[in-house]
CSV table of C-alpha atoms in Angstrom, one decimal:
chain,number,residue,atom,x,y,z
A,34,MET,CA,-34.0,19.6,-27.7
A,35,GLY,CA,-30.0,19.0,-27.9
A,36,MET,CA,-28.1,16.0,-26.3
A,37,THR,CA,-25.8,16.5,-23.2
A,38,LYS,CA,-22.4,15.4,-23.3
A,39,TYR,CA,-22.9,12.5,-21.0
A,40,GLN,CA,-26.2,11.7,-23.1
A,41,ARG,CA,-24.4,11.1,-26.3
A,42,VAL,CA,-21.7,9.1,-24.4
A,43,PHE,CA,-24.3,6.7,-23.1
A,44,LEU,CA,-26.1,6.4,-26.4
A,45,GLN,CA,-22.9,5.8,-27.9
A,46,LEU,CA,-21.7,3.0,-26.0
A,47,LEU,CA,-25.2,0.8,-27.0
A,48,PRO,CA,-25.2,-1.3,-29.9
A,49,THR,CA,-26.1,0.0,-33.2
A,50,GLY,CA,-29.2,-1.4,-35.2
A,51,LEU,CA,-32.8,-1.1,-35.7
A,52,ALA,CA,-33.8,-2.0,-32.6
A,53,TRP,CA,-31.6,0.9,-31.0
A,54,ASN,CA,-33.4,4.1,-32.1
A,55,LYS,CA,-30.7,6.6,-30.5
A,56,ASP,CA,-32.8,9.5,-31.3
A,57,PRO,CA,-32.8,11.9,-28.2
A,58,ASP,CA,-36.5,12.4,-28.4
A,59,LYS,CA,-37.6,9.0,-28.1
A,60,THR,CA,-37.6,6.6,-25.1
A,61,LEU,CA,-34.2,5.5,-25.3
A,62,GLY,CA,-32.8,8.7,-25.7
A,63,LYS,CA,-34.9,10.1,-23.0
A,64,LEU,CA,-33.5,7.5,-20.7
A,65,ALA,CA,-30.0,8.2,-21.6
A,66,GLY,CA,-30.5,11.8,-20.7
A,67,ALA,CA,-32.1,10.6,-17.6
A,68,LEU,CA,-29.0,8.5,-16.7
A,69,ALA,CA,-26.8,11.2,-17.5
A,70,ASP,CA,-27.9,13.8,-15.2
A,71,SER,CA,-26.2,11.9,-12.1
A,72,PRO,CA,-22.8,11.9,-14.1
A,73,GLU,CA,-22.9,15.7,-15.0
A,74,GLN,CA,-23.6,16.5,-11.7
A,75,ASP,CA,-20.7,14.5,-10.2
A,76,ALA,CA,-18.4,16.3,-12.8
A,77,GLU,CA,-19.4,19.7,-11.5
A,78,SER,CA,-18.9,18.4,-7.9
A,79,ILE,CA,-15.6,17.0,-8.7
A,80,GLU,CA,-14.4,20.2,-10.2
A,81,LYS,CA,-15.8,22.1,-7.2
A,82,VAL,CA,-13.7,19.8,-4.8
A,83,LEU,CA,-10.4,20.0,-6.9
A,84,SER,CA,-10.7,23.8,-5.9
A,85,GLU,CA,-11.0,22.8,-2.3
A,86,ARG,CA,-7.7,21.3,-2.3
A,87,PHE,CA,-6.2,24.1,-0.6
A,88,PRO,CA,-7.3,26.4,1.9
A,89,ASP,CA,-6.8,30.0,0.3
A,90,GLN,CA,-8.9,28.7,-2.2
A,91,SER,CA,-11.6,26.7,-0.1
A,92,THR,CA,-15.1,27.6,0.5
A,93,VAL,CA,-17.1,24.5,1.2
A,94,LEU,CA,-14.4,22.7,3.0
A,95,LEU,CA,-13.1,26.0,4.7
A,96,ASP,CA,-14.3,24.7,8.2
A,97,ASP,CA,-12.7,21.0,7.8
A,98,TRP,CA,-9.4,22.9,7.3
A,99,GLU,CA,-9.9,25.1,9.9
A,100,LYS,CA,-10.2,22.1,12.4
A,101,TRP,CA,-7.2,20.3,11.0
A,102,LEU,CA,-5.1,23.3,11.3
A,103,GLY,CA,-6.3,24.4,14.8
A,104,LEU,CA,-8.1,27.1,13.9
A,105,PRO,CA,-9.7,29.6,15.1
A,106,ASP,CA,-6.9,30.6,16.9
A,107,CYS,CA,-6.1,33.8,19.0
A,108,THR,CA,-6.6,35.9,16.7
A,109,SER,CA,-9.4,34.5,14.2
A,110,ALA,CA,-12.8,35.8,16.1
A,111,GLY,CA,-15.1,37.0,13.9
A,112,GLN,CA,-13.2,37.0,10.3
A,113,THR,CA,-14.4,37.4,6.9
A,114,ILE,CA,-14.7,34.2,4.8
A,115,GLU,CA,-11.6,35.9,2.7
A,116,GLU,CA,-9.7,36.4,6.1
A,117,ARG,CA,-10.2,33.3,7.5
A,118,ARG,CA,-9.0,31.6,3.8
A,119,THR,CA,-6.0,33.9,4.5
A,120,ALA,CA,-5.4,32.8,8.1
A,121,ALA,CA,-5.6,28.9,7.2
A,122,ALA,CA,-3.1,29.5,4.0
A,123,GLU,CA,-0.6,31.2,6.4
A,124,LYS,CA,-1.3,28.2,8.8
A,125,TYR,CA,-0.9,25.6,6.0
A,126,ARG,CA,2.5,27.4,4.9
A,127,MET,CA,4.1,28.2,8.0
A,128,VAL,CA,7.1,26.6,9.3
A,129,GLY,CA,7.6,26.4,13.0
A,130,SER,CA,10.9,26.9,14.9
A,131,LEU,CA,12.9,26.8,18.0
A,132,ASN,CA,14.9,29.8,17.4
A,133,ARG,CA,14.6,33.1,18.7
A,134,GLN,CA,14.0,34.7,15.3
A,135,PHE,CA,10.8,32.6,14.7
A,136,TYR,CA,9.3,34.2,17.8
A,137,ILE,CA,10.2,37.7,16.8
A,138,ASP,CA,8.8,37.3,13.2
A,139,LEU,CA,5.4,35.9,14.9
A,140,ALA,CA,5.0,38.8,17.2
A,141,ALA,CA,5.9,41.3,14.1
A,142,ARG,CA,3.1,39.7,11.8
A,143,TYR,CA,0.8,40.7,14.6
A,144,GLY,CA,2.0,43.8,15.1
A,145,PHE,CA,4.4,43.5,18.3
A,146,ASP,CA,7.9,44.5,18.6
A,147,ILE,CA,9.7,42.3,20.9
A,148,GLU,CA,12.9,41.3,22.6
A,149,ILE,CA,13.6,37.7,23.9
A,150,GLU,CA,16.3,37.6,26.6
A,151,SER,CA,17.3,34.2,27.5
A,152,PHE,CA,18.6,33.0,30.8
A,153,SER,CA,21.6,30.8,31.0
A,154,ASP,CA,23.7,29.7,34.1
A,155,GLY,CA,25.9,32.5,34.2
A,156,ALA,CA,23.1,35.4,33.6
A,157,TYR,CA,22.1,36.1,37.1
A,158,ALA,CA,23.7,38.7,39.4
A,159,THR,CA,26.4,37.6,42.2
A,160,CYS,CA,27.8,39.5,45.2
A,161,MET,CA,30.6,40.3,43.0
A,162,ASP,CA,28.7,42.4,40.8
A,163,ASN,CA,28.2,46.0,40.6
A,164,CYS,CA,25.5,47.4,43.0
A,165,LEU,CA,23.6,48.5,40.2
A,166,THR,CA,23.2,45.2,38.1
A,167,ARG,CA,19.9,44.0,38.0
A,168,LEU,CA,19.1,41.0,40.2
A,169,ARG,CA,17.3,38.1,38.7
A,170,LYS,CA,15.5,35.5,40.3
A,171,ASN,CA,16.4,31.9,39.1
A,172,TYR,CA,14.2,30.9,36.8
A,173,GLY,CA,16.2,28.4,35.0
A,174,ARG,CA,17.4,27.9,31.6
A,175,PHE,CA,14.2,27.2,30.0
A,176,THR,CA,12.8,30.3,31.0
A,177,SER,CA,12.8,33.3,28.6
A,178,HIS,CA,11.7,37.1,29.5
A,179,ILE,CA,9.5,38.3,26.4
A,180,ILE,CA,9.9,42.1,26.4
A,181,VAL,CA,7.1,43.9,24.4
A,182,LYS,CA,8.6,47.4,23.1
A,183,ASN,CA,5.5,49.1,21.8
A,184,HIS,CA,2.8,50.3,23.9
A,185,ILE,CA,0.1,47.9,24.9
A,186,ASP,CA,-2.8,49.1,27.0
A,187,TYR,CA,-3.5,48.1,30.4
A,188,ARG,CA,-5.9,48.5,33.3
A,189,ASN,CA,-5.3,48.8,37.0
A,190,ALA,CA,-6.2,46.0,39.5
A,191,THR,CA,-9.2,46.8,41.8
A,192,VAL,CA,-10.5,45.4,45.0
A,193,LEU,CA,-13.1,43.4,42.5
A,194,ASP,CA,-10.3,41.3,41.2
A,195,ASN,CA,-8.9,38.0,42.4
A,196,CYS,CA,-6.0,38.4,45.0
A,197,LEU,CA,-3.6,36.8,42.4
A,198,THR,CA,-4.6,39.3,39.9
A,199,PRO,CA,-1.2,41.2,38.8
A,200,LEU,CA,-1.6,45.0,40.0
A,201,ARG,CA,-1.6,46.0,36.1
A,202,VAL,CA,-3.5,43.6,33.6
A,203,TYR,CA,-2.3,44.0,30.0
A,204,SER,CA,-4.0,43.7,26.9
A,205,GLY,CA,-1.1,41.7,25.3
A,206,GLY,CA,-3.4,38.3,25.3
A,207,VAL,CA,-3.2,37.8,21.5
A,208,LEU,CA,0.8,37.7,21.3
A,209,GLU,CA,0.6,35.7,24.7
A,210,CYS,CA,-2.1,33.2,23.3
A,211,LEU,CA,0.2,32.9,20.1
A,212,PHE,CA,3.3,32.2,21.9
A,213,GLU,CA,1.7,30.1,24.4
A,214,LYS,CA,0.4,27.8,21.5
A,215,TYR,CA,4.0,27.7,19.4
A,216,LYS,CA,6.4,27.4,22.4
A,217,PRO,CA,7.7,24.1,23.4
A,218,ALA,CA,6.1,22.7,26.2
A,219,HIS,CA,9.4,22.9,28.4
A,220,GLN,CA,9.8,26.2,27.7
A,221,VAL,CA,8.4,29.3,30.1
A,222,PHE,CA,7.8,32.7,29.0
A,223,ILE,CA,7.5,35.5,31.0
A,224,TYR,CA,6.1,38.8,29.6
A,225,ILE,CA,7.6,42.4,30.3
A,226,TYR,CA,5.7,45.3,29.2
A,227,GLN,CA,7.3,48.3,28.6
């Protein structure tokens, strides 16, 4: 029987002499072999843990990565391990921003074509404007319209719905969920589906 690497190292650390028979088949060699099993398993575990350092390579610690990154989010239901790794890696590398392009890019990543219309103090119709000028409710400076340009499926409200249900219920829930998650607390988004 051959010696393992850790068994050999353990035997080399012992003193030399007639009382220290380092033959692997003798009692001391077998003891060294038994003691070498634990460090050998630890070394294998360390190699596995090193591959778990980043979410795109993780398997064992993927649940911990997801918990730390706040996943699963609005889009993660029923994903494979590889899709979960990809989502975790994207979230890990994602840099948030408060500018309009961040939200346009985020929507595009999930297949939505949007336009963002922000309000400022002078963005409202007045009595001096043309009669065809669109009137706007005074939402405030921290309110924006998210205009979704691509077709979104919808259903009409029925008598079984709550009285506060809109007349059309759109299935843009993924987009709304993502934006609500990444927007600043003071920002209000109003979604318009075209």
